[in-house]
XYZ file of N, CA and C in Angstrom:
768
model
N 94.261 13.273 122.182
C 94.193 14.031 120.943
C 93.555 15.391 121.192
N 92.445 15.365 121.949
C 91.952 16.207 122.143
C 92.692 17.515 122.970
N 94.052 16.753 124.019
C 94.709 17.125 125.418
C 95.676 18.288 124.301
N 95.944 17.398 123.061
C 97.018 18.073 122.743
C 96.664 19.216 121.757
N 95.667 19.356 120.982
C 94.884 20.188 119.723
C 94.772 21.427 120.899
N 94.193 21.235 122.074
C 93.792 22.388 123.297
C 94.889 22.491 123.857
N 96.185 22.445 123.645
C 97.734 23.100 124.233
C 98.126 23.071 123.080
N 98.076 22.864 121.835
C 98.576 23.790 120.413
C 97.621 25.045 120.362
N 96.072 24.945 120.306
C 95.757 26.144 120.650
C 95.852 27.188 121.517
N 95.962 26.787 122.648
C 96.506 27.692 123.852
C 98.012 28.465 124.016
N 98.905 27.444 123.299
C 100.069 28.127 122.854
C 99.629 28.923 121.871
N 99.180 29.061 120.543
C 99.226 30.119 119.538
C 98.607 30.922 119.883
N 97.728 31.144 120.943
C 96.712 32.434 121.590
C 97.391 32.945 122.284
N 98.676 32.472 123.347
C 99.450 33.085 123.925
C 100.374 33.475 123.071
N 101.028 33.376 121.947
C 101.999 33.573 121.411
C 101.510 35.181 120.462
N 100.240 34.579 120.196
C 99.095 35.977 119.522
C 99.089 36.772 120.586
N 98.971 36.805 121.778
C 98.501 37.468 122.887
C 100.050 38.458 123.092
N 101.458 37.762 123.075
C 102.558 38.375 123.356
C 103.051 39.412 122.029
N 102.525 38.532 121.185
C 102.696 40.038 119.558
C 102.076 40.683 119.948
N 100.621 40.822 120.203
C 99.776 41.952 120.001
C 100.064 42.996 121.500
N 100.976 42.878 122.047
C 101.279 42.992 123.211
C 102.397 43.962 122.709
N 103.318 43.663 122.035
C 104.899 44.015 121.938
C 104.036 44.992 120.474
N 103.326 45.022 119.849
C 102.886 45.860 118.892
C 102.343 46.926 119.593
N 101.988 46.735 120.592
C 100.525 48.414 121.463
C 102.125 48.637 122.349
N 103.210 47.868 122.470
C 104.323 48.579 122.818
C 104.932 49.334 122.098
N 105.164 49.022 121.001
C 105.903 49.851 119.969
C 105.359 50.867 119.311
N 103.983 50.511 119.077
C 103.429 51.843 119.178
C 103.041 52.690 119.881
N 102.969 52.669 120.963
C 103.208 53.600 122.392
C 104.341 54.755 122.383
N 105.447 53.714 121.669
C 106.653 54.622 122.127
C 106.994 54.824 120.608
N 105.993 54.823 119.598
C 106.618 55.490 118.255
C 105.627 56.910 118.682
N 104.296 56.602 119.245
C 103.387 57.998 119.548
C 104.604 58.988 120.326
N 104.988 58.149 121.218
C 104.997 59.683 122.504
C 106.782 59.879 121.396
N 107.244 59.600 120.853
C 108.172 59.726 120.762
C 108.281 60.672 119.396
N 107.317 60.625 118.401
C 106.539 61.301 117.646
C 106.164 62.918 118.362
N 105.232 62.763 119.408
C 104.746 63.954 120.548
C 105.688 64.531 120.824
N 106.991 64.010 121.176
C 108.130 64.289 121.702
C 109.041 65.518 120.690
N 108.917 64.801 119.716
C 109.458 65.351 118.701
C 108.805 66.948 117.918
N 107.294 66.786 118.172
C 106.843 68.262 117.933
C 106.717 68.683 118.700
N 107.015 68.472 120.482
C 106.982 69.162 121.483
C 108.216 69.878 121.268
N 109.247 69.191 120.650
C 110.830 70.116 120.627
C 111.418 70.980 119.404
N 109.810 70.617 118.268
C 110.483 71.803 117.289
C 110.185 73.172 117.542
N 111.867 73.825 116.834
C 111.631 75.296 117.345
C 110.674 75.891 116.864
N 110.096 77.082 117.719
C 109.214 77.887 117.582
C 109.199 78.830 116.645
N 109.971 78.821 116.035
C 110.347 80.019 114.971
C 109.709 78.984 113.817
N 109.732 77.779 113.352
C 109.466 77.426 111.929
C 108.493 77.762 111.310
N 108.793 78.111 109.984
C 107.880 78.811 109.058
C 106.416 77.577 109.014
N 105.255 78.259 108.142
C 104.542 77.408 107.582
C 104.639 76.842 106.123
N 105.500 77.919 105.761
C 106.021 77.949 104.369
C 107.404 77.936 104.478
N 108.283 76.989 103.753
C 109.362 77.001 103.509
C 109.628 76.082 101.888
N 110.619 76.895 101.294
C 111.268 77.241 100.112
C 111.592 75.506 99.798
N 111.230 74.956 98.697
C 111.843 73.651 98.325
C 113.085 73.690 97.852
N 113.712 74.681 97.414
C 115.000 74.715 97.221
C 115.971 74.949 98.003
N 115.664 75.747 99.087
C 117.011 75.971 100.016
C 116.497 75.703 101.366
N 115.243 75.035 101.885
C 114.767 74.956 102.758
C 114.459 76.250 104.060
N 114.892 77.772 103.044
C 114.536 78.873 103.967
C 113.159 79.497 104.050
N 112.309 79.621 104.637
C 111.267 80.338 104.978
C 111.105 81.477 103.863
N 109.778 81.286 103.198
C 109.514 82.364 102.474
C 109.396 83.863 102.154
N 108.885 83.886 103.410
C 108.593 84.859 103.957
C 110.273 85.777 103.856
N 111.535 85.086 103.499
C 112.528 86.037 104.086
C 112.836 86.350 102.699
N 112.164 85.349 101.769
C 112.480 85.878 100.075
C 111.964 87.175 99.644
N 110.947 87.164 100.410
C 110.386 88.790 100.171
C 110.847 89.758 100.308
N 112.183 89.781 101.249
C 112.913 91.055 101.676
C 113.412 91.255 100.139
N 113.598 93.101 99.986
C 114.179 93.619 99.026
C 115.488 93.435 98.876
N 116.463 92.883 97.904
C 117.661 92.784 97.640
C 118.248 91.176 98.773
N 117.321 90.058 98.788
C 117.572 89.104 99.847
C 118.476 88.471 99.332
N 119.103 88.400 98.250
C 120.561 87.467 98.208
C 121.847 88.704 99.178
N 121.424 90.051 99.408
C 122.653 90.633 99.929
C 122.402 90.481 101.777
N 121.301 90.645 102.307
C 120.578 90.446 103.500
C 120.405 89.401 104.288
N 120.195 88.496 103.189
C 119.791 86.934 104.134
C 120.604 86.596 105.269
N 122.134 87.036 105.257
C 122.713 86.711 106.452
C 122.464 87.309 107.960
N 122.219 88.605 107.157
C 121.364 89.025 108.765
C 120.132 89.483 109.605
N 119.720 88.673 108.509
C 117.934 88.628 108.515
C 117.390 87.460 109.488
N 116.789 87.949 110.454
C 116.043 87.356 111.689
C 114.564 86.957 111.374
N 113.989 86.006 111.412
C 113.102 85.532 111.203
C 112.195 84.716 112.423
N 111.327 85.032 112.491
C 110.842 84.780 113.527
C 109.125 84.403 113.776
N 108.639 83.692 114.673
C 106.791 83.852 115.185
C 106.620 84.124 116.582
N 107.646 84.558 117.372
C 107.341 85.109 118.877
C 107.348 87.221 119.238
N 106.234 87.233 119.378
C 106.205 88.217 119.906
C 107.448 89.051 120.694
N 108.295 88.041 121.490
C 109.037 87.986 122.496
C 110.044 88.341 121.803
N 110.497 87.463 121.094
C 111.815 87.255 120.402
C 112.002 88.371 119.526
N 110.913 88.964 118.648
C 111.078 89.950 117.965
C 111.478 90.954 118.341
N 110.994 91.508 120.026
C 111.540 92.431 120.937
C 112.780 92.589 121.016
N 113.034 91.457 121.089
C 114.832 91.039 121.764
C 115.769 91.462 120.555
N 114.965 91.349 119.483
C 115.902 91.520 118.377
C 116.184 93.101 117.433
N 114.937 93.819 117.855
C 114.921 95.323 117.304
C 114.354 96.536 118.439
N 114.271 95.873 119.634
C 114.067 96.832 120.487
C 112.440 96.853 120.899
N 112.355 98.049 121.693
C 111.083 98.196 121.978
C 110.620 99.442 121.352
N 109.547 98.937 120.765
C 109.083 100.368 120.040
C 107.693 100.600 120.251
N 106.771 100.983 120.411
C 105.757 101.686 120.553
C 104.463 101.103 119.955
N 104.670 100.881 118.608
C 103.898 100.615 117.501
C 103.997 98.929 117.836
N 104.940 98.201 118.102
C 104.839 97.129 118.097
C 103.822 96.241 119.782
N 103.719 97.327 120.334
C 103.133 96.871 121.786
C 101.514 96.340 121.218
N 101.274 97.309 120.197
C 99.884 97.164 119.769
C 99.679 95.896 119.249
N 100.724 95.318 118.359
C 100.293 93.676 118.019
C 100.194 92.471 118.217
N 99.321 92.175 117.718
C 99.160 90.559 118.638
C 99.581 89.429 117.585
N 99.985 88.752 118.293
C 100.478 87.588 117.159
C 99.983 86.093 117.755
N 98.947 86.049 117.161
C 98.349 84.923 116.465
C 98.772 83.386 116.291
N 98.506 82.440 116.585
C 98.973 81.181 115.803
C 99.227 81.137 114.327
N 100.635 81.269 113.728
C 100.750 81.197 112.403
C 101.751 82.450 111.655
N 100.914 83.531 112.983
C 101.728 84.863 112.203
C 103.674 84.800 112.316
N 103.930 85.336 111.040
C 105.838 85.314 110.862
C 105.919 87.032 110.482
N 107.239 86.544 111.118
C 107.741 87.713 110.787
C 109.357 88.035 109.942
N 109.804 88.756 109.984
C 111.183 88.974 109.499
C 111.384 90.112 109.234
N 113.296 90.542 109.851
C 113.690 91.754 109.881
C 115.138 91.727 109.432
N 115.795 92.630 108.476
C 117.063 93.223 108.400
C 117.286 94.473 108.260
N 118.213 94.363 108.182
C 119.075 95.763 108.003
C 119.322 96.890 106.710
N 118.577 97.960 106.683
C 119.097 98.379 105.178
C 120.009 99.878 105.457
N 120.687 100.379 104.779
C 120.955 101.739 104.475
C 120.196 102.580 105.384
N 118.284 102.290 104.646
C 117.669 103.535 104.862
C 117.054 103.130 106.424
N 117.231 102.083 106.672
C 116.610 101.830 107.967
C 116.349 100.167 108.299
N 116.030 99.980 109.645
C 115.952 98.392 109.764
C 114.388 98.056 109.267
N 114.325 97.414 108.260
C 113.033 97.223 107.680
C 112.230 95.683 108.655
N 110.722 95.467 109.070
C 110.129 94.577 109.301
C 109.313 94.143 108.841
N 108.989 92.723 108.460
C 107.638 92.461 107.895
C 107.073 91.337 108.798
N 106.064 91.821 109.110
C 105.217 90.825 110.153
C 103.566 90.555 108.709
N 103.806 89.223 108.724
C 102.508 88.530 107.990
C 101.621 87.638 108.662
N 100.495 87.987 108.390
C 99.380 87.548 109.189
C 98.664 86.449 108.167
N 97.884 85.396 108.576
C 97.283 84.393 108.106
C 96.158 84.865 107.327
N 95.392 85.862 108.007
C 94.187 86.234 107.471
C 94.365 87.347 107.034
N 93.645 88.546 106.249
C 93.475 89.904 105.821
C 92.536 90.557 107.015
N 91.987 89.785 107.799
C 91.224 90.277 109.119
C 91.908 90.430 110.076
N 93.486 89.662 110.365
C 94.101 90.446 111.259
C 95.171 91.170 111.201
N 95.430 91.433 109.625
C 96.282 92.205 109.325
C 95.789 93.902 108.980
N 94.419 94.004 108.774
C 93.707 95.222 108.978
C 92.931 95.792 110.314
N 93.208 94.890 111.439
C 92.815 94.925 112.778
C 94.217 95.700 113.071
N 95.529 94.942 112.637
C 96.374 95.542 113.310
C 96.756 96.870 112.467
N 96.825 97.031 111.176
C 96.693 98.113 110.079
C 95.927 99.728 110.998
N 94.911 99.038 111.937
C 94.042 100.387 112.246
C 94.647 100.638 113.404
N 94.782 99.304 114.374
C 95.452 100.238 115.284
C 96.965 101.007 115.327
N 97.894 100.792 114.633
C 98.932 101.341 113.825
C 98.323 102.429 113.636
N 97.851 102.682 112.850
C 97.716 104.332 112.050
C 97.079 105.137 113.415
N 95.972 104.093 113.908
C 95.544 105.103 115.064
C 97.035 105.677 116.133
N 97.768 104.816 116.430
C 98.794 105.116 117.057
C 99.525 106.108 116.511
N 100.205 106.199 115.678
C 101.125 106.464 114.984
C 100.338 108.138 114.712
N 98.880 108.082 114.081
C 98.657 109.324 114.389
C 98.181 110.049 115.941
N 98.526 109.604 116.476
C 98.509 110.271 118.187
C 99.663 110.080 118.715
N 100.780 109.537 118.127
C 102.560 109.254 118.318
C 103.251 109.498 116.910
N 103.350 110.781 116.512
C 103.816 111.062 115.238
C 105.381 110.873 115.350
N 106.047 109.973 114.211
C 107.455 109.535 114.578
C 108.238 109.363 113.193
N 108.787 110.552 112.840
C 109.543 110.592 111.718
C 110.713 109.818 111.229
N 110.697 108.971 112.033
C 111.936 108.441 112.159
C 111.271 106.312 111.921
N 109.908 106.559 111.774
C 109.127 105.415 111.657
C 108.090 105.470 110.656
N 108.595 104.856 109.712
C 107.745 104.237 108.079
C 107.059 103.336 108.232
N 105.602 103.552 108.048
C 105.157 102.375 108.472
C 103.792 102.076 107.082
N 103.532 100.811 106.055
C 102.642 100.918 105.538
C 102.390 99.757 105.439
N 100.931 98.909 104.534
C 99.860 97.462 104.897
C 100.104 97.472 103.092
N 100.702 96.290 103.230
C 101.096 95.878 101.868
C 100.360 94.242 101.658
N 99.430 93.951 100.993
C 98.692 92.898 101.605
C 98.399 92.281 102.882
N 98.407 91.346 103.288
C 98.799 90.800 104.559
C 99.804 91.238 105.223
N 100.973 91.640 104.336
C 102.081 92.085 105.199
C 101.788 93.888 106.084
N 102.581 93.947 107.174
C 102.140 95.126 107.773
C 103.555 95.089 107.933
N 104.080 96.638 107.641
C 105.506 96.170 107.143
C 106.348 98.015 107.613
N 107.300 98.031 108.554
C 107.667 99.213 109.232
C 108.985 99.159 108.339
N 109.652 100.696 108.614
C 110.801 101.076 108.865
C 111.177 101.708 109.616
N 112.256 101.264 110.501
C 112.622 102.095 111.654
C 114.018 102.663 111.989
N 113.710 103.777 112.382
C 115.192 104.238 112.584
C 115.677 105.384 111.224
N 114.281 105.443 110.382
C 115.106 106.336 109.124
C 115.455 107.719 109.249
N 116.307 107.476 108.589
C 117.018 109.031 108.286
C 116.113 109.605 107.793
N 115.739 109.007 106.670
C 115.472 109.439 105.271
C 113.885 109.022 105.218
N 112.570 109.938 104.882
C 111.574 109.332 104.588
C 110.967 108.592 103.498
N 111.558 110.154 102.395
C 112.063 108.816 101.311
C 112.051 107.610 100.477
N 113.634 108.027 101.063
C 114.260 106.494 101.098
C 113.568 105.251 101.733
N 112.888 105.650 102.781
C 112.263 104.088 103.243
C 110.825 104.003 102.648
N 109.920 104.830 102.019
C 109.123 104.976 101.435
C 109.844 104.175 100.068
N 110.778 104.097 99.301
C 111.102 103.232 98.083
C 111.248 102.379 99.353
N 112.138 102.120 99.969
C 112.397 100.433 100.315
C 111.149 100.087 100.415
N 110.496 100.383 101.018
C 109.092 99.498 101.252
C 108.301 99.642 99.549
N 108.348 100.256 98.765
C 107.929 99.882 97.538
C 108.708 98.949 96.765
N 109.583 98.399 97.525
C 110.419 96.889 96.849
C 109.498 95.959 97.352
N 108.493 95.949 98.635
C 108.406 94.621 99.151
C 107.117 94.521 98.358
N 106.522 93.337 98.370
C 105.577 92.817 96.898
C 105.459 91.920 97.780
N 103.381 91.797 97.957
C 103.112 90.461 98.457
C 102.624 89.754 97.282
N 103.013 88.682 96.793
C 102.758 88.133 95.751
C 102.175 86.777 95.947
N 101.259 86.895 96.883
C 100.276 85.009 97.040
C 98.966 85.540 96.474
N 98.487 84.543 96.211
C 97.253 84.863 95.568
C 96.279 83.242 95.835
N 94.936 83.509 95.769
C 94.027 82.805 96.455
C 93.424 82.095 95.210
N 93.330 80.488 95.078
C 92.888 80.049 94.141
C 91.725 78.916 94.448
N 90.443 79.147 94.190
C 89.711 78.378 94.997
C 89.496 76.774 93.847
N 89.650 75.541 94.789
C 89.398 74.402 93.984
C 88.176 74.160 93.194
N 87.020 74.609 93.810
C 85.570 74.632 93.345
C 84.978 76.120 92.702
N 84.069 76.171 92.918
C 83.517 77.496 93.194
C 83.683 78.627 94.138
N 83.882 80.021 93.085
C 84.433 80.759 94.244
C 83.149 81.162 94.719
N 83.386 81.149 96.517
C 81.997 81.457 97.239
C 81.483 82.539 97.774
N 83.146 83.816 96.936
C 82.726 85.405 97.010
C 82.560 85.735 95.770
N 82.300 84.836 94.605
C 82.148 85.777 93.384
C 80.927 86.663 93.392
N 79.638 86.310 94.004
C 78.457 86.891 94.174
C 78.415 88.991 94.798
N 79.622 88.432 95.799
C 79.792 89.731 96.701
C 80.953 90.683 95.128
N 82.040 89.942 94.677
C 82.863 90.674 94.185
C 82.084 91.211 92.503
N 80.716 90.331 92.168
C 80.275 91.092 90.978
C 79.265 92.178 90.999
N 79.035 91.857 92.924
C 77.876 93.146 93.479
C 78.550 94.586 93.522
N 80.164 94.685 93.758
C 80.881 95.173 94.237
C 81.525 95.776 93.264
N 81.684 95.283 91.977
C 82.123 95.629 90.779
C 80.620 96.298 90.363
N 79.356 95.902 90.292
C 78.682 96.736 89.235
C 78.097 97.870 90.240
N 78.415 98.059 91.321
C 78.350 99.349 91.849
C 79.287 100.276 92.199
N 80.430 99.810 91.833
C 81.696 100.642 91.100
C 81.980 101.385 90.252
N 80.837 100.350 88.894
C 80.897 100.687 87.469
C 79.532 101.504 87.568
N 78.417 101.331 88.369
C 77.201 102.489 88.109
C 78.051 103.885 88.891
N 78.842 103.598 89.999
C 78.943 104.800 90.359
C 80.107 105.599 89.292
N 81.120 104.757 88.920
C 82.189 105.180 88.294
C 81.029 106.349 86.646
N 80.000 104.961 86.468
C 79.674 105.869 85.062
C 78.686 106.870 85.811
N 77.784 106.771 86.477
C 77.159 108.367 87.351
C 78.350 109.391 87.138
N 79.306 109.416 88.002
C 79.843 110.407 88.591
C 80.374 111.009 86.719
N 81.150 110.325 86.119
C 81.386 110.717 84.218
C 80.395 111.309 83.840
N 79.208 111.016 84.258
C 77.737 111.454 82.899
C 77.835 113.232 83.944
N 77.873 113.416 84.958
C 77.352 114.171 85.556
C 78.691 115.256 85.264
N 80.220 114.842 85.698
C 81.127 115.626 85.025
C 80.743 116.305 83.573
N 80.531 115.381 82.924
C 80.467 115.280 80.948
C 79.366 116.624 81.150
N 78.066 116.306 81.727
C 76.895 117.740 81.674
C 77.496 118.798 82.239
N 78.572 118.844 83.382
C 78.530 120.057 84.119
C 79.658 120.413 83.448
N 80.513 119.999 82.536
C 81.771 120.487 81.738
C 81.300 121.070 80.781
N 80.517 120.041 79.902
C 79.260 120.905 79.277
C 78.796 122.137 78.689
N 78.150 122.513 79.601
C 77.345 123.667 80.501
C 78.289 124.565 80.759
N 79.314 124.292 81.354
C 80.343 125.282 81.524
C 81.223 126.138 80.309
N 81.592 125.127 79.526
C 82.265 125.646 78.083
C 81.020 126.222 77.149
N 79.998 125.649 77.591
C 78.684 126.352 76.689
C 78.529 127.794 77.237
N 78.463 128.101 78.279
C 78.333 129.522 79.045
C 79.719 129.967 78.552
N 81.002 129.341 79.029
C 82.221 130.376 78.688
C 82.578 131.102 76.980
N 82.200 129.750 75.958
C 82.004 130.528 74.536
C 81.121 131.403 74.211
N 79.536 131.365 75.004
C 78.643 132.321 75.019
C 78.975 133.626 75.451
N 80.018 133.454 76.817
C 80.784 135.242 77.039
C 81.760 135.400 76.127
N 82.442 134.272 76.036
C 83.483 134.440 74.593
C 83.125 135.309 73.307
N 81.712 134.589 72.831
C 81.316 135.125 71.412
C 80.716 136.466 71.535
N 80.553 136.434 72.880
C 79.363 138.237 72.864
C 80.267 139.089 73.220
N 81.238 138.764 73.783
C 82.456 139.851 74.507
C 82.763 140.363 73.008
N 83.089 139.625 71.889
C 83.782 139.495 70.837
C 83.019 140.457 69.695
N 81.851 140.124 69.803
C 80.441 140.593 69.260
C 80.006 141.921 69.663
N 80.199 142.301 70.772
C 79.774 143.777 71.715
C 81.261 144.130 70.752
N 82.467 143.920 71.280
C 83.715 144.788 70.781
C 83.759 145.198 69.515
N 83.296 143.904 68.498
C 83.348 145.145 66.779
C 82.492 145.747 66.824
N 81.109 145.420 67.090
C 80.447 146.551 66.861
C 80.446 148.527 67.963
N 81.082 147.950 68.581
C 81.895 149.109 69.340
C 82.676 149.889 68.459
N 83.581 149.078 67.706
C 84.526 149.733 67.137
C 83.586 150.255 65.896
N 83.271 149.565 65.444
C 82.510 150.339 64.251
C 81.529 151.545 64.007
N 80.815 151.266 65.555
C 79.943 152.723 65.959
C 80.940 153.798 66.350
N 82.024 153.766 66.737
C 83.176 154.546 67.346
C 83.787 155.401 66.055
N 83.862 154.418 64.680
C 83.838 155.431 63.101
C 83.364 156.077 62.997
N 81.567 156.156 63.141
C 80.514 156.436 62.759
C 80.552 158.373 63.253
N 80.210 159.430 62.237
C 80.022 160.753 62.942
C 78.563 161.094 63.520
N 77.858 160.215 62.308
C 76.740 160.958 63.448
C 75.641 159.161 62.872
N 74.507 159.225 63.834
C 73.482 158.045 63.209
C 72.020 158.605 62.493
N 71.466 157.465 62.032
C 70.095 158.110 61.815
C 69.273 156.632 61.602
N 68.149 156.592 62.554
C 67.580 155.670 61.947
C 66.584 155.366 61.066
N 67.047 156.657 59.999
C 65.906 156.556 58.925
C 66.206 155.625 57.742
N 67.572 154.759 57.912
C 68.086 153.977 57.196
C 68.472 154.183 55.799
N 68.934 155.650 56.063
C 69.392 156.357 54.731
C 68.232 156.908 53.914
N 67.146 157.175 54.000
C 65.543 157.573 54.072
C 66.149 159.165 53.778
N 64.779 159.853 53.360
C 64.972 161.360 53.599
C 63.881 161.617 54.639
N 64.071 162.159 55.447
C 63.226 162.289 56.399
C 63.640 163.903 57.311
N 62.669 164.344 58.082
C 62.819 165.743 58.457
C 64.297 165.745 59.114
N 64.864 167.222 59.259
C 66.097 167.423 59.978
C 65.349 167.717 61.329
N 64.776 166.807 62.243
C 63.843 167.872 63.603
C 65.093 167.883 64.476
N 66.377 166.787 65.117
C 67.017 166.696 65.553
C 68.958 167.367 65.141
N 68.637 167.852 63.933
C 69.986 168.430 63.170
C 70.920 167.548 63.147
N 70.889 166.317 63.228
C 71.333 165.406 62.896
C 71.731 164.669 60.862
N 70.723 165.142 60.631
C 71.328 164.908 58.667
C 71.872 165.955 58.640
N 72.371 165.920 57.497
C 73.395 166.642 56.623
C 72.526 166.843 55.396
């Protein structure tokens, strides 16, 4: 009894022993096969993509994108972006980041790009060195302006313009919504009431020196005005006397 209770148990420990066996198998090869699978997605995929058409957001932003989308390149490689609009000057300067996208088509006024950055810290890192470039490589033929996060060229224009409106089509429109407490309101109400002391300083000090100014200019106004009639009126006059119509001696032959 005993022979047989200790080979029913020994079978179900082996039988436990071969599941738990064929389970650390199958999950072995759901991991690497999982690994496998984000080792082979392409490098281009957005972080954001559209629930309706499954396209990358980032390409909705282009101006006029229902006429464009077909030949609009979208991209997160440094590399690839090269390959696709050339080599240009301005673009050697940027670095791209884990995360940063980009996207480019074709317009009229020029091939427009928008490269978006994750943070506002490296989209004004690259913002400075741009302008620094661009003003020590002056290139009329290259529109270049920092539209939120986006840092956003035109190249190739004819027209300055013209790519000056295209790029006033593009609109970064995300906005930051914190779940709790926001943990810059402190900085943004320091920042606002020394806006508003300087904004009302600099008014009070206009308001006195505008002032002061129209107070002096009616003061030459009224005396310019003031000197002239009585000019004209002494200019009637044949002779004066300041005896105020008095009788008083003729010593000067001045009465009549």
């Amino acid at each position: 009894s005993i022979y047989s209770d200790l080979t029913k148990l020994y079978s179900v420990v082996i039988r436990a022993q071969k599941a738990l066996i064929a389970t650390l198998v199958l999950l072995a090869f759901a991991v690497c096969g999982g690994l496998n699978a984000f080792a082979q997605q392409p490098a281009g995929k957005s972080q954001e993509i559209s629930d309706v058409d499954g396209q990358p957001v980032l390409i909705k932003h282009l101006p006029d994108y229902e006429k464009v989308q077909v030949g609009a390149v979208f991209g997160t490689a440094k590399a690839d972006l090269e390959k696709s609009i050339g080599n240009h000057g301005s673009l050697q300067l940027l670095d791209f980041p884990a995360g940063t996208e980009y996207v480019t088509a074709t317009y009229p006024q020029g091939r427009l790009l928008i490269v978006e950055y994750t943070n506002p810290q490296s989209s004004l890192d690259a913002d400075a060195k741009i302008l620094q470039y661009i003003a020590s490589h002056p290139e009329s033929s290259t529109i270049y302006r920092r539209i939120g996060n986006y840092n956003a060229f035109v190249f190739d224009a004819s027209d300055a313009t013209a790519a000056a409106a295209l790029l006033d089509q593009v609109k970064y429109e995300k906005t930051i919504q914190w779940l709790g407490e926001d943990p810059y309101i402190l900085k943004r109400l320091e920042r606002y009431m020394v806006t508003t002391s300087r904004d009302v300083m600099i008014s009070t000090v206009l308001v006195i020196v505008g002032g002061l100014a129209a107070s002096v200019l009616a003061g030459i106004v009224v005396g310019f005005i003031f000197f002239r009639v009585r000019e004209q009126k002494r200019a009637h006059r044949s002779t004066f006397s300041d005896a105020g119509g008095l009788t008083r001696l003729n010593l000067d032959g001045l009465s009549e």
